[in-house]
Short mmCIF file of C-alpha atoms and ligand atoms in Angstrom, two decimals:
data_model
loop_
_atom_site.label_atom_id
_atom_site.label_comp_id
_atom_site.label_asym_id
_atom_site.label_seq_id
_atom_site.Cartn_x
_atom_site.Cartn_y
_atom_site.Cartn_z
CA UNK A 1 -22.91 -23.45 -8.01
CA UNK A 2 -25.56 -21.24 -9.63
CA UNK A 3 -26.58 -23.15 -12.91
CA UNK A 4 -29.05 -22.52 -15.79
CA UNK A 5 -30.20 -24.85 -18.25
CA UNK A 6 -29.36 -23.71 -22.28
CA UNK A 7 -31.77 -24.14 -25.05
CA UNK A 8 -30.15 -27.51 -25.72
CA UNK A 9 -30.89 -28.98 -22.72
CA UNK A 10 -27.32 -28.29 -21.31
CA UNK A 11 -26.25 -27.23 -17.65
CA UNK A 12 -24.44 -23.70 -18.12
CA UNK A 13 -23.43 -21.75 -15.12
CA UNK A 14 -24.65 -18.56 -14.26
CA UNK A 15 -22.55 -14.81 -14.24
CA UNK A 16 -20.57 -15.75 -10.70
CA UNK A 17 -21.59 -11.65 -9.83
CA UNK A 18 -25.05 -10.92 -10.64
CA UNK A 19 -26.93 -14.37 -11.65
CA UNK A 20 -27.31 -13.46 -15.22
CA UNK A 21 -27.19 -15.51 -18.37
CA UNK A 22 -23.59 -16.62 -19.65
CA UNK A 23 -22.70 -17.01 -23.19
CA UNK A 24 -20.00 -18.09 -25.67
CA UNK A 25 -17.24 -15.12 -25.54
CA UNK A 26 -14.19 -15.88 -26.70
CA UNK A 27 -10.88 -18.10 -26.48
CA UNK A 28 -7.81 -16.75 -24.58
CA UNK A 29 -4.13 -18.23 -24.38
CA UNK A 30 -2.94 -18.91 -20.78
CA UNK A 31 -1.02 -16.77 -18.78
CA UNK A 32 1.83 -18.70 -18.16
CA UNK A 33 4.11 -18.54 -20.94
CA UNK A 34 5.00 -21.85 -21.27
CA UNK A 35 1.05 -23.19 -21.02
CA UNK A 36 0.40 -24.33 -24.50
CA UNK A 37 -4.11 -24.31 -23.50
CA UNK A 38 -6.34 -22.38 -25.00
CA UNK A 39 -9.27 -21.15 -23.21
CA UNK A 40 -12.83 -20.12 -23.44
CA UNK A 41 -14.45 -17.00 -21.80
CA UNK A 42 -18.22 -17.25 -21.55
CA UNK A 43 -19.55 -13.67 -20.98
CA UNK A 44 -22.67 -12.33 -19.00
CA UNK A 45 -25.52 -10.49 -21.46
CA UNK A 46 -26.25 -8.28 -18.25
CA UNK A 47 -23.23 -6.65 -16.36
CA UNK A 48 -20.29 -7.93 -18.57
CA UNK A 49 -18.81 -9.76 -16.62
CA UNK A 50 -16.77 -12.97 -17.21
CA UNK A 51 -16.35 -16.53 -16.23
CA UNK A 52 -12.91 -19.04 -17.14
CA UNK A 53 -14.89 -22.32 -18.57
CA UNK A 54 -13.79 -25.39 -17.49
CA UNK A 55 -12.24 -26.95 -14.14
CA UNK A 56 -9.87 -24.31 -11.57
CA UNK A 57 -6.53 -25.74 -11.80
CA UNK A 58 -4.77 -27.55 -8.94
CA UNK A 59 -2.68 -26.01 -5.78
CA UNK A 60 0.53 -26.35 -8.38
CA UNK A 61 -0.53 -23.48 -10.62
CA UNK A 62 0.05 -21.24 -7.40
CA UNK A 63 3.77 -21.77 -6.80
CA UNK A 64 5.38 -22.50 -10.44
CA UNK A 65 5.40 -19.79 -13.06
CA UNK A 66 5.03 -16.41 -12.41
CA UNK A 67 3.96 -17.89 -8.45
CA UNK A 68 7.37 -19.64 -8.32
CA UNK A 69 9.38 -18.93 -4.97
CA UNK A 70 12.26 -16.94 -6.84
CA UNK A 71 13.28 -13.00 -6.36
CA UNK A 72 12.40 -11.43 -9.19
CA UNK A 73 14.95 -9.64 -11.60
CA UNK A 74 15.39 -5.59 -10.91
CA UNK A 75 14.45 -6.12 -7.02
CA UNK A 76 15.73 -3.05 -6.00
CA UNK A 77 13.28 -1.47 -8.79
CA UNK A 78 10.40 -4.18 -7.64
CA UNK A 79 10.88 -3.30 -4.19
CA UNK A 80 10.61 0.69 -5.01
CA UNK A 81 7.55 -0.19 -6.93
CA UNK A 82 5.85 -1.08 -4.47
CA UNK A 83 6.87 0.88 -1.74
CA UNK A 84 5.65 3.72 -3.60
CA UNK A 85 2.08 1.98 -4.18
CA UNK A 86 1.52 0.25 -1.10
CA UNK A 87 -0.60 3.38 0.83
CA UNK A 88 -2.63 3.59 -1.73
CA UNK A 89 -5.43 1.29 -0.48
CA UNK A 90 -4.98 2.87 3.17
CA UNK A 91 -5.68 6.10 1.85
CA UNK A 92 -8.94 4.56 -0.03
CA UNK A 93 -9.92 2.90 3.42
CA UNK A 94 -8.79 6.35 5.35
CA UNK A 95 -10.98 8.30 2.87
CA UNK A 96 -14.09 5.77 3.35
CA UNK A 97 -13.67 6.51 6.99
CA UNK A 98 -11.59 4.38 8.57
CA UNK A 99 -9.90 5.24 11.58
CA UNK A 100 -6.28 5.10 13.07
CA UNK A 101 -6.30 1.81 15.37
CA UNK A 102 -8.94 0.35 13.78
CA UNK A 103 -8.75 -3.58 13.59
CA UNK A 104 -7.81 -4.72 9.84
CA UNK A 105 -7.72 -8.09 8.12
CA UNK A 106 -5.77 -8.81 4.95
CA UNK A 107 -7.45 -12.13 3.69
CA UNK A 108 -4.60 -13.09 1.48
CA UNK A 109 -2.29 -10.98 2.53
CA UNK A 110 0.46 -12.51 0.36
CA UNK A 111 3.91 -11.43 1.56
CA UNK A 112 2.14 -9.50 3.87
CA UNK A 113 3.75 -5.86 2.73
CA UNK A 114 0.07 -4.19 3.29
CA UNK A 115 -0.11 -5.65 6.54
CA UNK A 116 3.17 -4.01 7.48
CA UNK A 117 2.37 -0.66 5.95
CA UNK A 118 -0.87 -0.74 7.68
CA UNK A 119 1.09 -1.83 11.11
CA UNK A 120 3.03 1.32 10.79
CA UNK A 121 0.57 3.58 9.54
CA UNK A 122 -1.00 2.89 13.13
CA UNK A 123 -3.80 0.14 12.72
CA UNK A 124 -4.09 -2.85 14.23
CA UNK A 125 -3.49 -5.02 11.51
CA UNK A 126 -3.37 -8.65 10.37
CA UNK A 127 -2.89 -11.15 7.25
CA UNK A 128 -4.07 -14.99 6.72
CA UNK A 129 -2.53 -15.97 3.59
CA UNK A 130 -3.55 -19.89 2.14
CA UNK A 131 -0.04 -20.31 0.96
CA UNK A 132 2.21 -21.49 3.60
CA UNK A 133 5.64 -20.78 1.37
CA UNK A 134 4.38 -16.75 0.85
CA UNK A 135 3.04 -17.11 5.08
CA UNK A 136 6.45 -18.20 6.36
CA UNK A 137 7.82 -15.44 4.13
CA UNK A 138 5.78 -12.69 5.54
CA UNK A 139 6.54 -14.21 9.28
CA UNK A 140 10.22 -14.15 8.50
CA UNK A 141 9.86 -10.36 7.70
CA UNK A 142 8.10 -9.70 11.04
CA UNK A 143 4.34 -9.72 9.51
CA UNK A 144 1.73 -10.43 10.89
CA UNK A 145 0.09 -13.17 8.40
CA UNK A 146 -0.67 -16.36 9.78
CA UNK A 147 -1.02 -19.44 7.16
CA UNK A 148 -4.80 -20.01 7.00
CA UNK A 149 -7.40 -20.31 4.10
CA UNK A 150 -10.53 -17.75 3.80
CA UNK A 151 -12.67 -20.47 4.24
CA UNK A 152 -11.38 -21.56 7.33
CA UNK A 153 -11.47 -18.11 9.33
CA UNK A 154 -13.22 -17.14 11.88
CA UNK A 155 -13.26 -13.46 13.47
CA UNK A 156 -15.59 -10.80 14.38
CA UNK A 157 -16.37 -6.94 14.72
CA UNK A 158 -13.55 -6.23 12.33
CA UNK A 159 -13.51 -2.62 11.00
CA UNK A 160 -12.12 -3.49 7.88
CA UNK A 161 -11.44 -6.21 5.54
CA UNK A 162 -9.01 -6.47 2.39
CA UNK A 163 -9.51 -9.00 -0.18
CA UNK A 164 -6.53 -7.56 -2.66
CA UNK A 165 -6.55 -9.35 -5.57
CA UNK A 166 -8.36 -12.03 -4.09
CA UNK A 167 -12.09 -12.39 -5.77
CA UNK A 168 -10.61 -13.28 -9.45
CA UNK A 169 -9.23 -16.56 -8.39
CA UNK A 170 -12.31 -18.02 -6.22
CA UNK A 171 -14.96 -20.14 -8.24
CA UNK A 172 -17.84 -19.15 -5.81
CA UNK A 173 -16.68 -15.03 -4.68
CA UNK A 174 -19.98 -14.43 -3.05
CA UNK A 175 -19.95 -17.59 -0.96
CA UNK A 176 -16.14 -15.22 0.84
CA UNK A 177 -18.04 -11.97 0.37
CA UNK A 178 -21.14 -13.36 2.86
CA UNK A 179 -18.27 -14.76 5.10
CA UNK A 180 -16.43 -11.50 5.13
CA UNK A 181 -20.08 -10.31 6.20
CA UNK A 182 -20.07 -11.71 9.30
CA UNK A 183 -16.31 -10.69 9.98
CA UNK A 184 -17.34 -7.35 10.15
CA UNK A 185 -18.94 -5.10 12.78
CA UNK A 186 -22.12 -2.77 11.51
CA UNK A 187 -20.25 -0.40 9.17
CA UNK A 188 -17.18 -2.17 9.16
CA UNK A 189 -15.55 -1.69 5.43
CA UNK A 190 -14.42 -3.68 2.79
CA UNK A 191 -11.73 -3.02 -0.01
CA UNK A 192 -11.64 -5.26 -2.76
CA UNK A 193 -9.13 -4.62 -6.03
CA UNK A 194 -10.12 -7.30 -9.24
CA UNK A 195 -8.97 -6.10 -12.28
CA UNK A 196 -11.58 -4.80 -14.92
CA UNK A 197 -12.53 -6.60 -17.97
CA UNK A 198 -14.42 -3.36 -19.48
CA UNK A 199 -11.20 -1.51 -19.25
CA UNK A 200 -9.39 0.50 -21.75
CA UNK A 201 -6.33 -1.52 -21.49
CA UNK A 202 -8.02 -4.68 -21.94
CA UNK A 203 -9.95 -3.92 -25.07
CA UNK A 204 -6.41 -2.86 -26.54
CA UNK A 205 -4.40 -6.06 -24.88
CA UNK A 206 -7.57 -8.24 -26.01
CA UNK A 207 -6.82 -12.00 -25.83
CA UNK A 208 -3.03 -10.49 -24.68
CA UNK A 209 -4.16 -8.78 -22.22
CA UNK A 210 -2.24 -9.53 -18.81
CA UNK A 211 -4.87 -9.64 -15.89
CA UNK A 212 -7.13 -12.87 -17.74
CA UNK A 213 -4.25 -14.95 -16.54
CA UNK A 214 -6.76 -17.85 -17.61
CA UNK A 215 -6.74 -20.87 -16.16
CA UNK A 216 -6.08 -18.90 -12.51
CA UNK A 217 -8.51 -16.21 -12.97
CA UNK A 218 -11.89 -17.14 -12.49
CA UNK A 219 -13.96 -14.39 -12.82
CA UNK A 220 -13.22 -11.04 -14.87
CA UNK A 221 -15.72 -8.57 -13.20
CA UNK A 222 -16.77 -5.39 -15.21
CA UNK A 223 -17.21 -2.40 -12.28
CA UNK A 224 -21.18 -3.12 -12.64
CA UNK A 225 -20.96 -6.35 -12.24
CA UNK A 226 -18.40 -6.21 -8.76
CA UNK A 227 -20.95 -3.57 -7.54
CA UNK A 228 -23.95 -6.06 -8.23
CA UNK A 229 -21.97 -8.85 -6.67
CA UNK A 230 -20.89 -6.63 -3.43
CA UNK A 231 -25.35 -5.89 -3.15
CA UNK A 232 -25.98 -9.67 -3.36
CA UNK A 233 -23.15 -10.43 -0.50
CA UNK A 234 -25.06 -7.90 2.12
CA UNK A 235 -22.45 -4.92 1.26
CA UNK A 236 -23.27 -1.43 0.36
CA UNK A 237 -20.97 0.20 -2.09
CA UNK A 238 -19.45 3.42 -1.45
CA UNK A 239 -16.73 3.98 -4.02
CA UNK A 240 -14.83 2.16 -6.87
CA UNK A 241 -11.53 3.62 -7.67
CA UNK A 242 -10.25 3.53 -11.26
CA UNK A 243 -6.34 5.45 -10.70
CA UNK A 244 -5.02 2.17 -9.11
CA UNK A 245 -0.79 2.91 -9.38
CA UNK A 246 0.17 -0.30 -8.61
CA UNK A 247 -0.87 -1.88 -11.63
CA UNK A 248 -2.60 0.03 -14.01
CA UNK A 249 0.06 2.32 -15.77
CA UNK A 250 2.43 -1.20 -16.17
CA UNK A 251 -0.90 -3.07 -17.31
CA UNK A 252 -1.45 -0.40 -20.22
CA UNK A 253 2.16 -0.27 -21.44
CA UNK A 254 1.98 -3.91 -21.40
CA UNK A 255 -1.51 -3.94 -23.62
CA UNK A 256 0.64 -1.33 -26.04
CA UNK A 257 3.54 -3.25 -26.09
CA UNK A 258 1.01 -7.06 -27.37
CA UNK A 259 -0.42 -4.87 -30.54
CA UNK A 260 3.02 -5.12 -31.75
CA UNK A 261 3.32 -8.21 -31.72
CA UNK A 262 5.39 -8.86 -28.43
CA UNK A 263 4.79 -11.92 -26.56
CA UNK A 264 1.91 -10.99 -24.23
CA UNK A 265 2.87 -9.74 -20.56
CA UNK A 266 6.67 -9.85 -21.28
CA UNK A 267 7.96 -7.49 -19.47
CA UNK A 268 6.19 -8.96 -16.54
CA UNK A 269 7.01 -12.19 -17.27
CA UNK A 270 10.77 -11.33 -17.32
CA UNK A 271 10.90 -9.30 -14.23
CA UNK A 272 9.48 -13.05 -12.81
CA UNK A 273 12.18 -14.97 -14.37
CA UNK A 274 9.73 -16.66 -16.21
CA UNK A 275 9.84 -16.13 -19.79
CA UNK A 276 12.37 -16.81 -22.17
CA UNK A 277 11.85 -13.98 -24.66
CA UNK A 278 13.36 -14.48 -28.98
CA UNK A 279 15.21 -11.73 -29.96
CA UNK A 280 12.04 -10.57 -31.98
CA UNK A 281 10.48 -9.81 -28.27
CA UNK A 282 13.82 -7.75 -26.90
CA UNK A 283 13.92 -5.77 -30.04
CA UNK A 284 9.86 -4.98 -29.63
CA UNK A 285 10.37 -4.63 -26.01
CA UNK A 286 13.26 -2.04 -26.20
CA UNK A 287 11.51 -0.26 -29.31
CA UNK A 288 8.43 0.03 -26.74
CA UNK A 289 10.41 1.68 -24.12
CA UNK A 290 9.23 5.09 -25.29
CA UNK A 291 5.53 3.62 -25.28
CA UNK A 292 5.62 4.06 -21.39
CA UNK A 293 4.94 7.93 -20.87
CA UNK A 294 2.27 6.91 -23.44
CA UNK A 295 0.46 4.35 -21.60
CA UNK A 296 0.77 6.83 -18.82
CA UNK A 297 -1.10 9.30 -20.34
CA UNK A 298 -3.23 6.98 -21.91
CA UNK A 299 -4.22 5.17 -18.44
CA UNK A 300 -4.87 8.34 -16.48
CA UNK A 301 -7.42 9.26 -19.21
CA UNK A 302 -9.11 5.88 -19.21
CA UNK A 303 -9.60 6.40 -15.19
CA UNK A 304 -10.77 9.54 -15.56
CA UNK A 305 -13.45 7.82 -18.27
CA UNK A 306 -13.58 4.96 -15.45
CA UNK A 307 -12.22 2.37 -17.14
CA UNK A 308 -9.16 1.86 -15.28
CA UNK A 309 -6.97 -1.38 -15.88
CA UNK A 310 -7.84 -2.33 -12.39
CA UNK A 311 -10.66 -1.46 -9.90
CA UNK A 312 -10.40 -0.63 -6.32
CA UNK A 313 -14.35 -0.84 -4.68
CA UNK A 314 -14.56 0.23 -1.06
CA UNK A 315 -18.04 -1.42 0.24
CA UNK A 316 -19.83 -1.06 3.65
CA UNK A 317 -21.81 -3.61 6.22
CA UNK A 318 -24.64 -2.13 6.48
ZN1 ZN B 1 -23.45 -10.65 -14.78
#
């Protein structure tokens, strides 16, 4: 771990994308709803960017709470959700070049629905996926995700990597960027989505706002400092995408619907049948229905200013 030593004679660490100086931010409640914790954001004086002080939390925080192995409520709506969003990082890989038949890796591939898309979109696709509970769920489906960890993979000449999500929860992300290096063949690309801590929607969700998920998230990377990061790991950036449909539009109503007071994330939180909202928080939530078009609207303009809720970066080996 990349450390610096304060004025007091204290070991700080260092901004986890571009080496730079860390400071004091602010204090943020945790993103499970029953986690009574506080805690504090120390914030990078270069690129932006964002580290979660204090010790990752154990393997449990990754299958209770919003992780817990439960359908969600509204499946049928869940399910059309993402069927409608899950070509979206093809096209972004299609559009950087990518091929039909080209060899693909999801690293953490989850339930592996990208892996299937990308199956039947024509590419020759795979998932590894550390948890064995979402791994056995993808193989039930017919996915290919095998149960492995980052760390422990080994491959080669792959023309494309996914890390979906992936980067915000790892204490060390350029140690798996350098690895992901090697996975790749000369030109090979890699797609990584991390949500953006200089976005619109998380200035207005502030210490609300959905994607710190504190103590899970690790890093909150502004776009400069996931570009900086990508340089240090050997990649060459070629595009960061701020429209991201899969979460963005939800993320913004959601940051609307906390500067009225509603418990933070709730809607979220209830689709996960994890949240037991007071009546205060139904009556917000259904007076916030019309808020949606709104944080539509509101999103598509903050992309267009690039400073959408999440980031999608395609990057190149060079
Ligand atoms: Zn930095």
């Amino acid at each position: 771990m990349a450390r610096a030593t304060s004025p007091a004679g204290l070991a700080v660490p260092a901004c986890r994308a571009c080496g730079g100086e860390l400071a004091p931010w602010r204090e943020v409640a945790a993103g499970e709803p029953a986690d009574p914790r506080r805690f504090s954001l120390l914030r990078c004086a270069s690129c932006g960017s964002a580290l979660t002080a204090g010790e990752p939390p154990d393997a449990a925080a990754y299958e209770t709470g919003v992780y817990a192995p439960r359908p969600p409520r509204a499946l049928p709506f869940v399910r059309a959700l993402q069927r409608a969003t899950v070509g979206q990082p093809i096209r972004m890989l299609r559009r950087a070049g990518m091929r039909r038949g080209s060899r693909v890796l999801d690293a953490g591939a989850g339930a592996g629905r990208l892996v299937e898309a990308l199956a039947s979109a024509g590419y020759a696709a795979e998932g590894i996926e550390p948890s064995a509970r979402s791994a056995a769920l993808a193989q039930a489906a017919g996915r290919a995700v095998r149960p492995e960890r980052i760390e422990d993979h080994r491959d080669e000449g792959l023309d494309a990597v996914v890390l979906w999500h992936v980067l915000e929860h790892l204490e060390e992300p350029r140690a798996v960027l350098e690895q992901v290096l090697r996975w790749l063949r000369p030109g090979g690309l890699l797609l990584v989505g991390v949500p953006n801590i200089a976005s619109a929607q998380a200035r207005i969700g502030g210490a609300g706002w959905l994607h710190l998920d504190a103590p899970r998230h690790r890093v909150h990377l502004t776009p400069a400092g996931l570009e900086e990061l990508l340089r240090q790991g050997g990649l060459e950036p070629v595009h960061t995408h701020h429209a991201v449909w899969e979460h963005n539009p939800a993320g913004m109503w959601m940051a609307l619907l906390t500067c009225t007071g509603m418990a933070p994330g709730l809607p979220f939180h209830m689709l996960k049948r994890n949240a037991r909202p007071r009546p205060r928080d139904l009556a917000l939530l259904a007076a916030g229905v019309p808020l949606a078009p709104v944080a539509v609207a509101l999103e598509l303009a903050a992309a267009a200013a690039r400073q959408g809720g999440t980031v999608a970066a395609v990057a190149a080996r060079p």
